[in-house]
CSV table of C-alpha atoms and ligand atoms in Angstrom, one decimal:
chain,number,residue,atom,x,y,z
A,80,MET,CA,-34.0,-24.7,13.0
A,81,THR,CA,-33.0,-22.2,10.2
A,82,GLU,CA,-29.7,-20.4,10.3
A,83,PRO,CA,-30.4,-16.9,11.8
A,84,ASN,CA,-29.9,-13.9,9.3
A,85,LYS,CA,-29.3,-16.3,6.4
A,86,GLN,CA,-31.9,-14.8,4.5
A,87,HIS,CA,-31.2,-11.4,5.0
A,88,LEU,CA,-27.1,-12.3,3.9
A,89,ALA,CA,-28.6,-14.1,1.1
A,90,GLU,CA,-30.4,-10.7,-0.1
A,91,ALA,CA,-27.9,-8.4,0.9
A,92,LEU,CA,-25.3,-10.2,-1.7
A,93,GLU,CA,-27.9,-10.5,-4.7
A,94,LEU,CA,-28.1,-6.9,-4.4
A,95,ARG,CA,-24.2,-5.9,-4.3
A,96,ARG,CA,-23.7,-8.2,-7.5
A,97,GLU,CA,-26.8,-6.6,-9.2
A,98,SER,CA,-24.9,-3.5,-8.5
A,99,SER,CA,-21.7,-4.4,-10.2
A,100,LEU,CA,-20.1,-4.2,-7.0
A,101,TYR,CA,-19.7,-8.1,-6.1
A,102,ARG,CA,-15.9,-9.0,-5.5
A,103,THR,CA,-14.7,-12.8,-6.7
A,104,ARG,CA,-11.4,-14.7,-5.9
A,105,ARG,CA,-9.0,-15.8,-8.7
A,106,VAL,CA,-7.3,-18.7,-7.7
A,107,ALA,CA,-3.6,-18.1,-9.2
A,108,GLU,CA,-1.6,-21.3,-9.6
A,109,THR,CA,1.9,-19.6,-10.1
A,110,ALA,CA,4.4,-17.8,-8.6
A,111,GLN,CA,3.5,-13.8,-8.7
A,112,GLN,CA,5.2,-12.6,-11.7
A,113,PRO,CA,3.9,-11.1,-15.1
A,114,GLU,CA,2.8,-14.2,-16.9
A,115,MET,CA,0.5,-16.6,-14.4
A,116,GLN,CA,-1.3,-18.9,-14.5
A,117,ILE,CA,-5.1,-17.9,-12.8
A,118,ASP,CA,-7.8,-20.4,-12.9
A,119,GLY,CA,-6.3,-22.6,-15.4
A,120,ARG,CA,-5.8,-19.6,-17.9
A,121,ARG,CA,-2.6,-17.8,-18.8
A,122,LEU,CA,-2.9,-14.0,-18.1
A,123,LEU,CA,-0.5,-11.7,-18.4
A,124,THR,CA,-1.5,-9.4,-15.2
A,125,PHE,CA,-0.9,-6.0,-14.4
A,126,CYS,CA,-2.5,-5.9,-10.9
A,127,SER,CA,-0.1,-6.8,-8.4
A,128,ASN,CA,2.2,-4.7,-6.0
A,129,ASP,CA,5.1,-6.2,-6.7
A,130,TYR,CA,6.4,-3.1,-7.5
A,131,LEU,CA,10.3,-4.2,-7.7
A,132,GLY,CA,10.0,-7.9,-9.2
A,133,LEU,CA,11.3,-9.0,-6.1
A,134,ALA,CA,8.2,-11.9,-4.8
A,135,ASN,CA,9.6,-14.5,-6.8
A,136,HIS,CA,13.4,-13.8,-6.9
A,137,PRO,CA,15.6,-16.6,-5.9
A,138,GLU,CA,17.4,-15.3,-3.8
A,139,VAL,CA,14.9,-14.4,-1.5
A,140,VAL,CA,13.1,-17.3,-2.1
A,141,ARG,CA,16.7,-19.1,-1.1
A,142,ALA,CA,16.7,-17.1,2.1
A,143,LEU,CA,13.3,-17.9,2.9
A,144,GLN,CA,14.2,-21.7,2.6
A,145,GLN,CA,17.2,-21.1,4.8
A,146,GLY,CA,15.8,-19.5,7.1
A,147,ALA,CA,13.0,-22.2,7.8
A,148,SER,CA,16.3,-24.6,7.7
A,149,ASN,CA,17.2,-22.1,10.7
A,150,TYR,CA,14.3,-21.4,12.4
A,151,GLY,CA,11.6,-23.8,11.8
A,152,ALA,CA,8.2,-22.5,10.1
A,153,GLY,CA,6.6,-20.4,12.5
A,154,SER,CA,7.8,-18.3,15.3
A,155,GLY,CA,5.4,-19.7,17.7
A,156,ALA,CA,4.7,-17.1,20.1
A,157,ALA,CA,4.3,-13.3,20.1
A,158,HIS,CA,7.6,-10.3,20.2
A,159,LEU,CA,7.5,-10.1,24.1
A,160,ILE,CA,7.0,-13.6,24.6
A,161,THR,CA,9.8,-16.3,22.4
A,162,GLY,CA,8.9,-15.3,19.1
A,163,HIS,CA,11.5,-12.2,18.6
A,164,THR,CA,14.2,-14.1,17.1
A,165,THR,CA,17.5,-12.8,15.9
A,166,ALA,CA,16.7,-12.4,12.5
A,167,HIS,CA,13.9,-10.0,13.2
A,168,HIS,CA,16.5,-8.1,15.1
A,169,ALA,CA,18.9,-7.5,12.2
A,170,LEU,CA,15.9,-6.3,10.1
A,171,GLU,CA,14.9,-4.0,12.3
A,172,ALA,CA,18.3,-2.7,12.8
A,173,GLU,CA,18.3,-2.6,9.0
A,174,LEU,CA,15.0,-1.1,8.3
A,175,ALA,CA,16.3,1.9,10.8
A,176,GLU,CA,19.9,2.4,9.3
A,177,PHE,CA,18.1,2.0,5.9
A,178,THR,CA,15.5,4.9,6.7
A,179,GLY,CA,17.7,6.4,8.5
A,180,ARG,CA,15.5,6.4,11.6
A,181,PRO,CA,16.9,5.3,15.1
A,182,ARG,CA,14.7,2.6,15.8
A,183,ALA,CA,12.4,0.3,13.2
A,184,LEU,CA,9.9,-2.3,14.7
A,185,LEU,CA,8.4,-5.0,12.9
A,186,PHE,CA,4.2,-5.5,12.7
A,187,SER,CA,2.8,-8.7,11.1
A,188,THR,CA,0.9,-6.5,8.4
A,189,GLY,CA,0.9,-2.7,7.7
A,190,TYR,CA,-3.3,-2.8,8.5
A,191,MET,CA,-2.1,-4.0,12.0
A,192,ALA,CA,0.5,-1.2,12.0
A,193,ASN,CA,-1.7,1.5,11.3
A,194,LEU,CA,-4.4,0.3,13.6
A,195,GLY,CA,-1.6,-0.4,16.4
A,196,ILE,CA,0.1,3.5,15.9
A,197,ALA,CA,-2.8,5.5,16.3
A,198,ALA,CA,-4.7,3.7,19.4
A,199,ALA,CA,-1.1,3.5,20.7
A,200,LEU,CA,0.0,7.3,20.7
A,201,LEU,CA,-3.4,9.0,21.1
A,202,GLU,CA,-5.9,9.2,23.6
A,203,ARG,CA,-9.3,10.4,24.3
A,204,GLY,CA,-9.3,14.3,23.7
A,205,ASP,CA,-6.1,13.8,21.4
A,206,ARG,CA,-6.7,14.6,17.3
A,207,LEU,CA,-6.0,12.7,14.7
A,208,TYR,CA,-6.6,13.9,10.8
A,209,GLU,CA,-6.8,12.3,7.6
A,210,ASP,CA,-6.4,12.7,4.1
A,211,ARG,CA,-9.5,11.7,3.2
A,212,LEU,CA,-8.5,8.8,0.2
A,213,ASN,CA,-6.5,7.1,2.9
A,214,HIS,CA,-6.3,3.7,3.0
A,215,ALA,CA,-8.6,1.6,4.9
A,216,SER,CA,-6.6,0.5,7.5
A,217,LEU,CA,-5.8,4.2,8.5
A,218,LEU,CA,-9.3,5.1,8.4
A,219,ASP,CA,-10.0,2.0,10.7
A,220,ALA,CA,-7.1,2.7,12.8
A,221,GLY,CA,-8.9,6.2,13.5
A,222,GLN,CA,-12.3,4.3,14.5
A,223,LEU,CA,-10.3,2.1,17.0
A,224,SER,CA,-8.0,5.1,18.5
A,225,ARG,CA,-10.2,7.5,21.1
A,226,ALA,CA,-9.1,10.3,19.6
A,227,LYS,CA,-11.6,12.3,17.4
A,228,MET,CA,-11.0,11.8,13.5
A,229,HIS,CA,-11.0,15.0,11.3
A,230,ARG,CA,-10.7,14.5,7.4
A,231,TYR,CA,-9.5,16.8,5.5
A,232,GLN,CA,-9.8,17.4,1.4
A,233,HIS,CA,-7.6,14.7,-0.7
A,234,ALA,CA,-3.8,15.9,-0.6
A,235,ASP,CA,-5.3,19.5,0.2
A,236,ALA,CA,-3.1,21.3,2.6
A,237,GLU,CA,-5.1,24.5,3.5
A,238,SER,CA,-8.3,22.2,3.9
A,239,LEU,CA,-5.6,20.5,6.8
A,240,GLN,CA,-4.7,23.6,7.9
A,241,ARG,CA,-8.0,25.4,8.3
A,242,GLN,CA,-8.9,22.6,10.5
A,243,LEU,CA,-5.7,22.9,12.4
A,244,GLU,CA,-6.2,26.3,13.2
A,245,ARG,CA,-9.8,25.3,14.6
A,246,ALA,CA,-8.1,23.0,16.9
A,247,GLU,CA,-8.5,22.7,20.7
A,248,GLN,CA,-6.4,20.5,23.2
A,249,GLY,CA,-4.7,17.5,22.7
A,250,ARG,CA,-2.1,15.7,20.9
A,251,ALA,CA,-2.6,16.1,17.2
A,252,LEU,CA,-1.2,13.3,14.8
A,253,ILE,CA,-2.0,13.9,10.9
A,254,ALA,CA,-1.8,10.6,9.4
A,255,THR,CA,-1.4,9.9,5.1
A,256,ASP,CA,-0.8,7.6,2.7
A,257,GLY,CA,2.8,8.5,0.8
A,258,VAL,CA,1.5,7.4,-2.7
A,259,PHE,CA,-2.1,6.8,-3.0
A,260,SER,CA,-2.7,3.1,-3.4
A,261,MET,CA,-5.8,3.7,-5.4
A,262,ASP,CA,-4.7,7.1,-7.2
A,263,GLY,CA,-1.1,6.5,-7.8
A,264,ASP,CA,-0.2,10.4,-6.7
A,265,LEU,CA,1.7,11.8,-3.9
A,266,ALA,CA,0.7,13.5,-0.9
A,267,PRO,CA,2.1,17.2,-0.5
A,268,LEU,CA,4.4,16.0,2.3
A,269,PRO,CA,6.5,19.0,2.5
A,270,GLN,CA,3.2,21.6,2.8
A,271,LEU,CA,2.1,18.3,5.6
A,272,ALA,CA,5.3,19.0,7.3
A,273,GLN,CA,5.3,22.6,7.6
A,274,LEU,CA,1.6,22.3,8.9
A,275,ALA,CA,2.9,19.1,11.7
A,276,GLN,CA,5.3,21.6,12.5
A,277,THR,CA,3.5,24.6,12.9
A,278,HIS,CA,1.0,22.7,15.0
A,279,ASN,CA,3.1,20.7,17.2
A,280,ALA,CA,1.5,17.8,15.8
A,281,TRP,CA,3.2,14.5,14.6
A,282,LEU,CA,3.1,13.8,10.9
A,283,MET,CA,2.9,10.2,10.0
A,284,VAL,CA,3.7,8.6,6.6
A,285,ASP,CA,1.9,4.9,5.3
A,286,ASP,CA,4.5,4.2,3.0
A,287,ALA,CA,3.3,1.3,1.6
A,288,HIS,CA,3.2,2.0,-2.4
A,289,GLY,CA,6.7,4.4,-1.9
A,290,PHE,CA,8.8,2.0,0.0
A,291,GLY,CA,11.3,0.7,-1.8
A,292,VAL,CA,10.0,2.6,-5.5
A,293,LEU,CA,10.9,5.8,-4.7
A,294,GLY,CA,14.0,7.9,-3.6
A,295,ASP,CA,17.4,7.3,-4.6
A,296,GLU,CA,17.8,3.7,-3.0
A,297,GLY,CA,14.2,3.4,-2.6
A,298,GLN,CA,13.6,4.7,0.9
A,299,GLY,CA,10.0,6.1,0.2
A,300,SER,CA,8.0,8.9,0.0
A,301,PRO,CA,9.8,11.5,2.6
A,302,SER,CA,13.3,10.3,1.3
A,303,HIS,CA,12.1,11.6,-2.4
A,304,PHE,CA,11.2,15.1,-0.6
A,305,GLY,CA,14.1,15.3,1.2
A,306,LEU,CA,12.6,14.9,4.4
A,307,GLY,CA,14.1,12.8,7.4
A,308,LEU,CA,13.0,12.1,11.0
A,309,ASP,CA,12.3,15.6,11.9
A,310,GLU,CA,10.3,16.4,9.5
A,311,VAL,CA,8.3,12.9,9.0
A,312,PRO,CA,8.8,11.6,12.5
A,313,ILE,CA,6.3,8.3,12.1
A,314,LEU,CA,7.2,6.3,8.9
A,315,MET,CA,5.3,3.3,8.5
A,316,GLY,CA,6.4,1.0,5.4
A,317,THR,CA,5.2,-2.4,3.9
A,318,LEU,CA,7.4,-5.2,3.2
A,319,GLY,CA,4.6,-7.3,1.1
A,320,LYS,CA,4.7,-4.8,-1.8
A,321,ALA,CA,7.7,-3.4,-3.4
A,322,LEU,CA,10.0,-5.9,-1.3
A,323,GLY,CA,8.1,-8.8,-2.5
A,324,THR,CA,7.6,-10.3,0.8
A,325,PHE,CA,5.1,-10.4,4.1
A,326,GLY,CA,4.8,-7.7,6.9
A,327,ALA,CA,5.3,-4.0,8.1
A,328,PHE,CA,7.5,-1.8,10.0
A,329,VAL,CA,7.6,1.6,11.6
A,330,ALA,CA,10.6,3.7,11.9
A,331,GLY,CA,11.3,6.5,14.4
A,332,SER,CA,12.6,7.8,17.7
A,333,GLU,CA,13.6,5.7,20.4
A,334,GLU,CA,10.2,7.1,22.3
A,335,VAL,CA,8.0,6.5,19.7
A,336,ILE,CA,8.9,2.6,19.3
A,337,GLU,CA,9.6,1.9,22.7
A,338,THR,CA,5.6,3.2,23.1
A,339,LEU,CA,4.6,1.4,20.4
A,340,ILE,CA,6.3,-1.8,21.5
A,341,GLN,CA,4.7,-1.4,25.2
A,342,GLN,CA,1.4,0.0,24.3
A,343,ALA,CA,0.3,-1.1,20.8
A,344,ARG,CA,-2.0,-3.9,20.9
A,345,SER,CA,-1.7,-5.2,17.3
A,346,TYR,CA,1.7,-5.6,18.3
A,347,ILE,CA,1.6,-7.2,21.6
A,348,TYR,CA,-1.0,-9.9,21.4
A,349,THR,CA,-0.3,-11.7,18.3
A,350,THR,CA,2.5,-14.1,17.2
A,351,ALA,CA,5.7,-12.9,15.4
A,352,PRO,CA,6.0,-13.4,11.7
A,353,PRO,CA,7.9,-16.3,10.8
A,354,PRO,CA,11.6,-15.9,11.1
A,355,ALA,CA,12.3,-17.4,7.5
A,356,MET,CA,10.1,-14.1,6.2
A,357,ALA,CA,12.5,-11.9,8.3
A,358,GLU,CA,15.5,-13.4,6.6
A,359,ALA,CA,14.1,-13.5,3.3
A,360,THR,CA,13.1,-9.7,3.8
A,361,ARG,CA,16.4,-8.9,4.7
A,362,VAL,CA,17.9,-10.6,1.4
A,363,SER,CA,15.3,-8.4,-0.7
A,364,LEU,CA,15.8,-5.3,1.3
A,365,ARG,CA,19.6,-5.5,-0.4
A,366,ILE,CA,18.0,-6.0,-3.5
A,367,ALA,CA,16.0,-3.2,-3.8
A,368,ARG,CA,18.5,-0.8,-2.4
A,369,GLN,CA,21.4,-1.9,-4.2
A,370,GLU,CA,19.6,-2.6,-7.8
A,371,SER,CA,18.9,0.5,-8.8
A,372,TRP,CA,17.9,-0.5,-12.4
A,373,ARG,CA,14.4,-1.9,-11.2
A,374,ARG,CA,13.5,1.4,-10.0
A,375,ASP,CA,15.0,3.1,-13.4
A,376,ARG,CA,12.8,0.5,-15.6
A,377,LEU,CA,10.1,1.7,-13.5
A,378,LYS,CA,10.5,5.0,-14.7
A,379,GLN,CA,10.6,3.8,-17.8
A,380,LEU,CA,8.1,1.7,-18.3
A,381,ILE,CA,5.8,4.6,-16.6
A,382,LYS,CA,7.2,7.2,-19.1
A,383,GLN,CA,6.4,4.9,-22.0
A,384,PHE,CA,2.7,3.8,-20.9
A,385,ARG,CA,2.0,7.5,-20.6
A,386,VAL,CA,3.0,9.2,-23.6
A,387,SER,CA,1.3,6.2,-25.4
A,388,ALA,CA,-2.3,5.7,-23.4
A,389,GLU,CA,-2.3,9.8,-23.8
A,390,SER,CA,-2.6,9.4,-27.4
A,391,LEU,CA,-4.9,6.7,-27.2
A,392,GLY,CA,-7.6,8.9,-25.6
A,393,LEU,CA,-7.4,7.0,-22.7
A,394,PRO,CA,-8.6,8.7,-19.5
A,395,LEU,CA,-5.4,8.7,-17.2
A,396,MET,CA,-4.8,10.2,-13.7
A,397,ASP,CA,-2.1,12.9,-12.3
A,398,SER,CA,0.6,9.9,-10.9
A,399,LEU,CA,4.0,9.2,-12.0
A,400,THR,CA,4.2,6.1,-9.9
A,401,PRO,CA,3.9,2.3,-11.1
A,402,ILE,CA,0.2,3.0,-10.1
A,403,GLN,CA,-2.0,4.2,-13.1
A,404,PRO,CA,-5.1,4.5,-12.8
A,405,ILE,CA,-7.3,5.2,-16.1
A,406,LEU,CA,-10.8,6.7,-14.5
A,407,ALA,CA,-13.8,4.5,-16.0
A,408,GLY,CA,-16.8,6.6,-14.0
A,409,SER,CA,-19.1,4.1,-12.7
A,410,ALA,CA,-18.3,0.3,-11.7
A,411,THR,CA,-20.2,-1.4,-14.6
A,412,GLN,CA,-18.1,0.7,-17.3
A,413,ALA,CA,-14.7,-0.2,-15.2
A,414,LEU,CA,-15.8,-3.8,-14.8
A,415,ALA,CA,-16.9,-4.2,-18.7
A,416,TRP,CA,-13.2,-2.8,-19.2
A,417,SER,CA,-11.6,-5.1,-16.9
A,418,HIS,CA,-13.7,-8.3,-18.7
A,419,GLN,CA,-13.0,-6.8,-22.1
A,420,LEU,CA,-9.1,-6.9,-21.3
A,421,GLU,CA,-9.2,-10.2,-19.9
A,422,ALA,CA,-11.0,-11.8,-22.9
A,423,GLN,CA,-7.7,-10.6,-24.8
A,424,GLY,CA,-5.5,-12.7,-22.2
A,425,ILE,CA,-5.0,-9.3,-20.1
A,426,LEU,CA,-5.7,-9.0,-16.0
A,427,VAL,CA,-6.0,-5.9,-15.2
A,428,SER,CA,-8.6,-5.3,-12.0
A,429,ALA,CA,-11.5,-3.2,-11.5
A,430,ILE,CA,-11.7,-0.9,-8.3
A,431,ARG,CA,-15.0,-0.2,-7.4
A,432,PRO,CA,-16.2,1.4,-4.4
A,433,PRO,CA,-16.5,1.5,-1.5
A,434,THR,CA,-12.3,0.8,-2.3
A,435,VAL,CA,-12.7,4.5,-4.2
A,436,PRO,CA,-15.7,6.9,-3.8
A,437,GLU,CA,-18.9,6.8,-5.9
A,438,GLY,CA,-19.0,7.7,-9.4
A,439,SER,CA,-14.4,7.3,-9.7
A,440,ALA,CA,-14.4,3.4,-10.2
A,441,ARG,CA,-11.7,2.4,-12.4
A,442,LEU,CA,-9.1,0.3,-13.9
A,443,ARG,CA,-6.0,0.2,-11.6
A,444,ILE,CA,-2.9,-0.8,-14.0
A,445,THR,CA,0.3,-1.3,-11.6
A,446,PHE,CA,4.0,-1.7,-13.4
A,447,SER,CA,6.6,-3.8,-12.1
A,448,ALA,CA,10.3,-4.1,-13.0
A,449,ASN,CA,9.7,-7.4,-14.0
A,450,HIS,CA,7.2,-5.9,-17.0
A,451,THR,CA,9.1,-6.3,-20.7
A,452,GLU,CA,8.7,-3.8,-23.6
A,453,ARG,CA,6.5,-6.7,-25.4
A,454,HIS,CA,4.2,-7.0,-22.2
A,455,LEU,CA,4.1,-3.0,-22.1
A,456,GLN,CA,2.6,-3.4,-25.8
A,457,ARG,CA,0.1,-6.3,-25.1
A,458,LEU,CA,-1.2,-3.9,-22.8
A,459,LEU,CA,-1.5,-0.8,-25.3
A,460,ASP,CA,-3.1,-3.2,-27.7
A,461,ALA,CA,-5.7,-4.5,-25.7
A,462,LEU,CA,-6.0,-0.9,-24.2
A,463,SER,CA,-6.7,0.2,-27.7
A,464,ASN,CA,-9.3,-1.8,-28.2
A,465,LEU,CA,-11.7,-1.1,-25.2
A,466,LYS,CA,-14.9,0.7,-25.8
A,467,LEU,CA,-14.1,4.0,-25.1
A,468,GLU,CA,-17.7,5.6,-24.5
A,469,THR,CA,-17.7,6.3,-20.5
A,470,THR,CA,-21.0,6.0,-18.8
B,190,PLP,C1,-1.6,-2.4,1.2
B,190,PLP,C2,-1.8,-1.2,2.5
B,190,PLP,C3,-1.7,-1.3,3.7
B,190,PLP,C4,-1.3,-2.5,4.4
B,190,PLP,O1,-0.4,-3.2,4.6
B,190,PLP,P1,-0.4,-5.1,4.5
B,190,PLP,O2,0.9,-5.1,5.4
B,190,PLP,O3,-0.9,-5.4,3.4
B,190,PLP,O4,-1.5,-5.5,5.5
B,190,PLP,C5,-1.6,-0.6,4.5
B,190,PLP,N1,-1.8,1.3,3.6
B,190,PLP,C6,-2.1,0.9,2.1
B,190,PLP,C7,-2.1,2.4,1.8
B,190,PLP,C8,-1.8,0.1,2.0
B,190,PLP,O5,-1.7,-0.1,0.4
């Protein structure tokens, strides 16, 4: 007997390859850092989300080792059974204090946090409003929750307002990326908060790319705009990006957090993250907070990059964050540029549909506080050699 659907899958894969949409994995042989050994080659990378350069920080690594000595390798159970340790508990208290919210709750990943929040807080007949360019996990959260989903134009408060004004009954949740993951621009949080207040809706910010990076101490995009718990009652942050470890959290009121503990299925029915990881994150949170030179360094790299890239005539996007995309247009063009950079020893990934809308494939350059002047110069030299005619 032949395996069912095998031929069909093979044809679909081939079609994907022909459309420059095929994705492949690389095998990294070194720790996360700007210069890495990947598939046997040394490459200078500009594509990780390790914005503060903490993923391979010696103190964070030591905390992980010490945590493993104290707690072992795995948590052994879900949080609501015996998986919730003093390490998790202490990290939650520290995240709540840091974000200026009554409580915080750890999730295993940001993807799971987003799925859990929408499904726990909304019921059939409720409404979920999402920016068109929200992260895939927020869009999937909409599919999983039984609420009716409305998508508004990107970063467009007026488009959201028109949808809110048409609305009927039920609870409403407005969910947005704080910093858009593939564009690097910020959501208009003050306007969204205003609308949320007027229409008695929750505002939820997914701050995967703002947490650690924006705000005086890295408290994230709400803090960047001077917004607190009243304006942004639900704040989701991830720990695998700027904090360099793994996992995610939701910060909010006592009532929101308790509701998630009782009802978020992606919290309840899964193994708690390793306690050692929580110990590592506690150290990386302290470093992220105290060492503001890391944020200053990023600002300086971004500024220098934009000035030089503009003078090279590169199609930059409207971003002041460490995510600096260069718009290619077609997937084929984005892939060609990525290959041209790689031939010069520089790794920048091509982001293609469906991750971004059709016709807006791009190179997604990201900076880390560990990038040096010399690294930046090498990137600019390689970019200046790109064949720029867009397709
Ligand atoms: C990465 C990301 C997530 C998912 O977080 P993980 O912890 O990696 O699962 C959610 N939202 C946004 C905007 C992200 O960029």
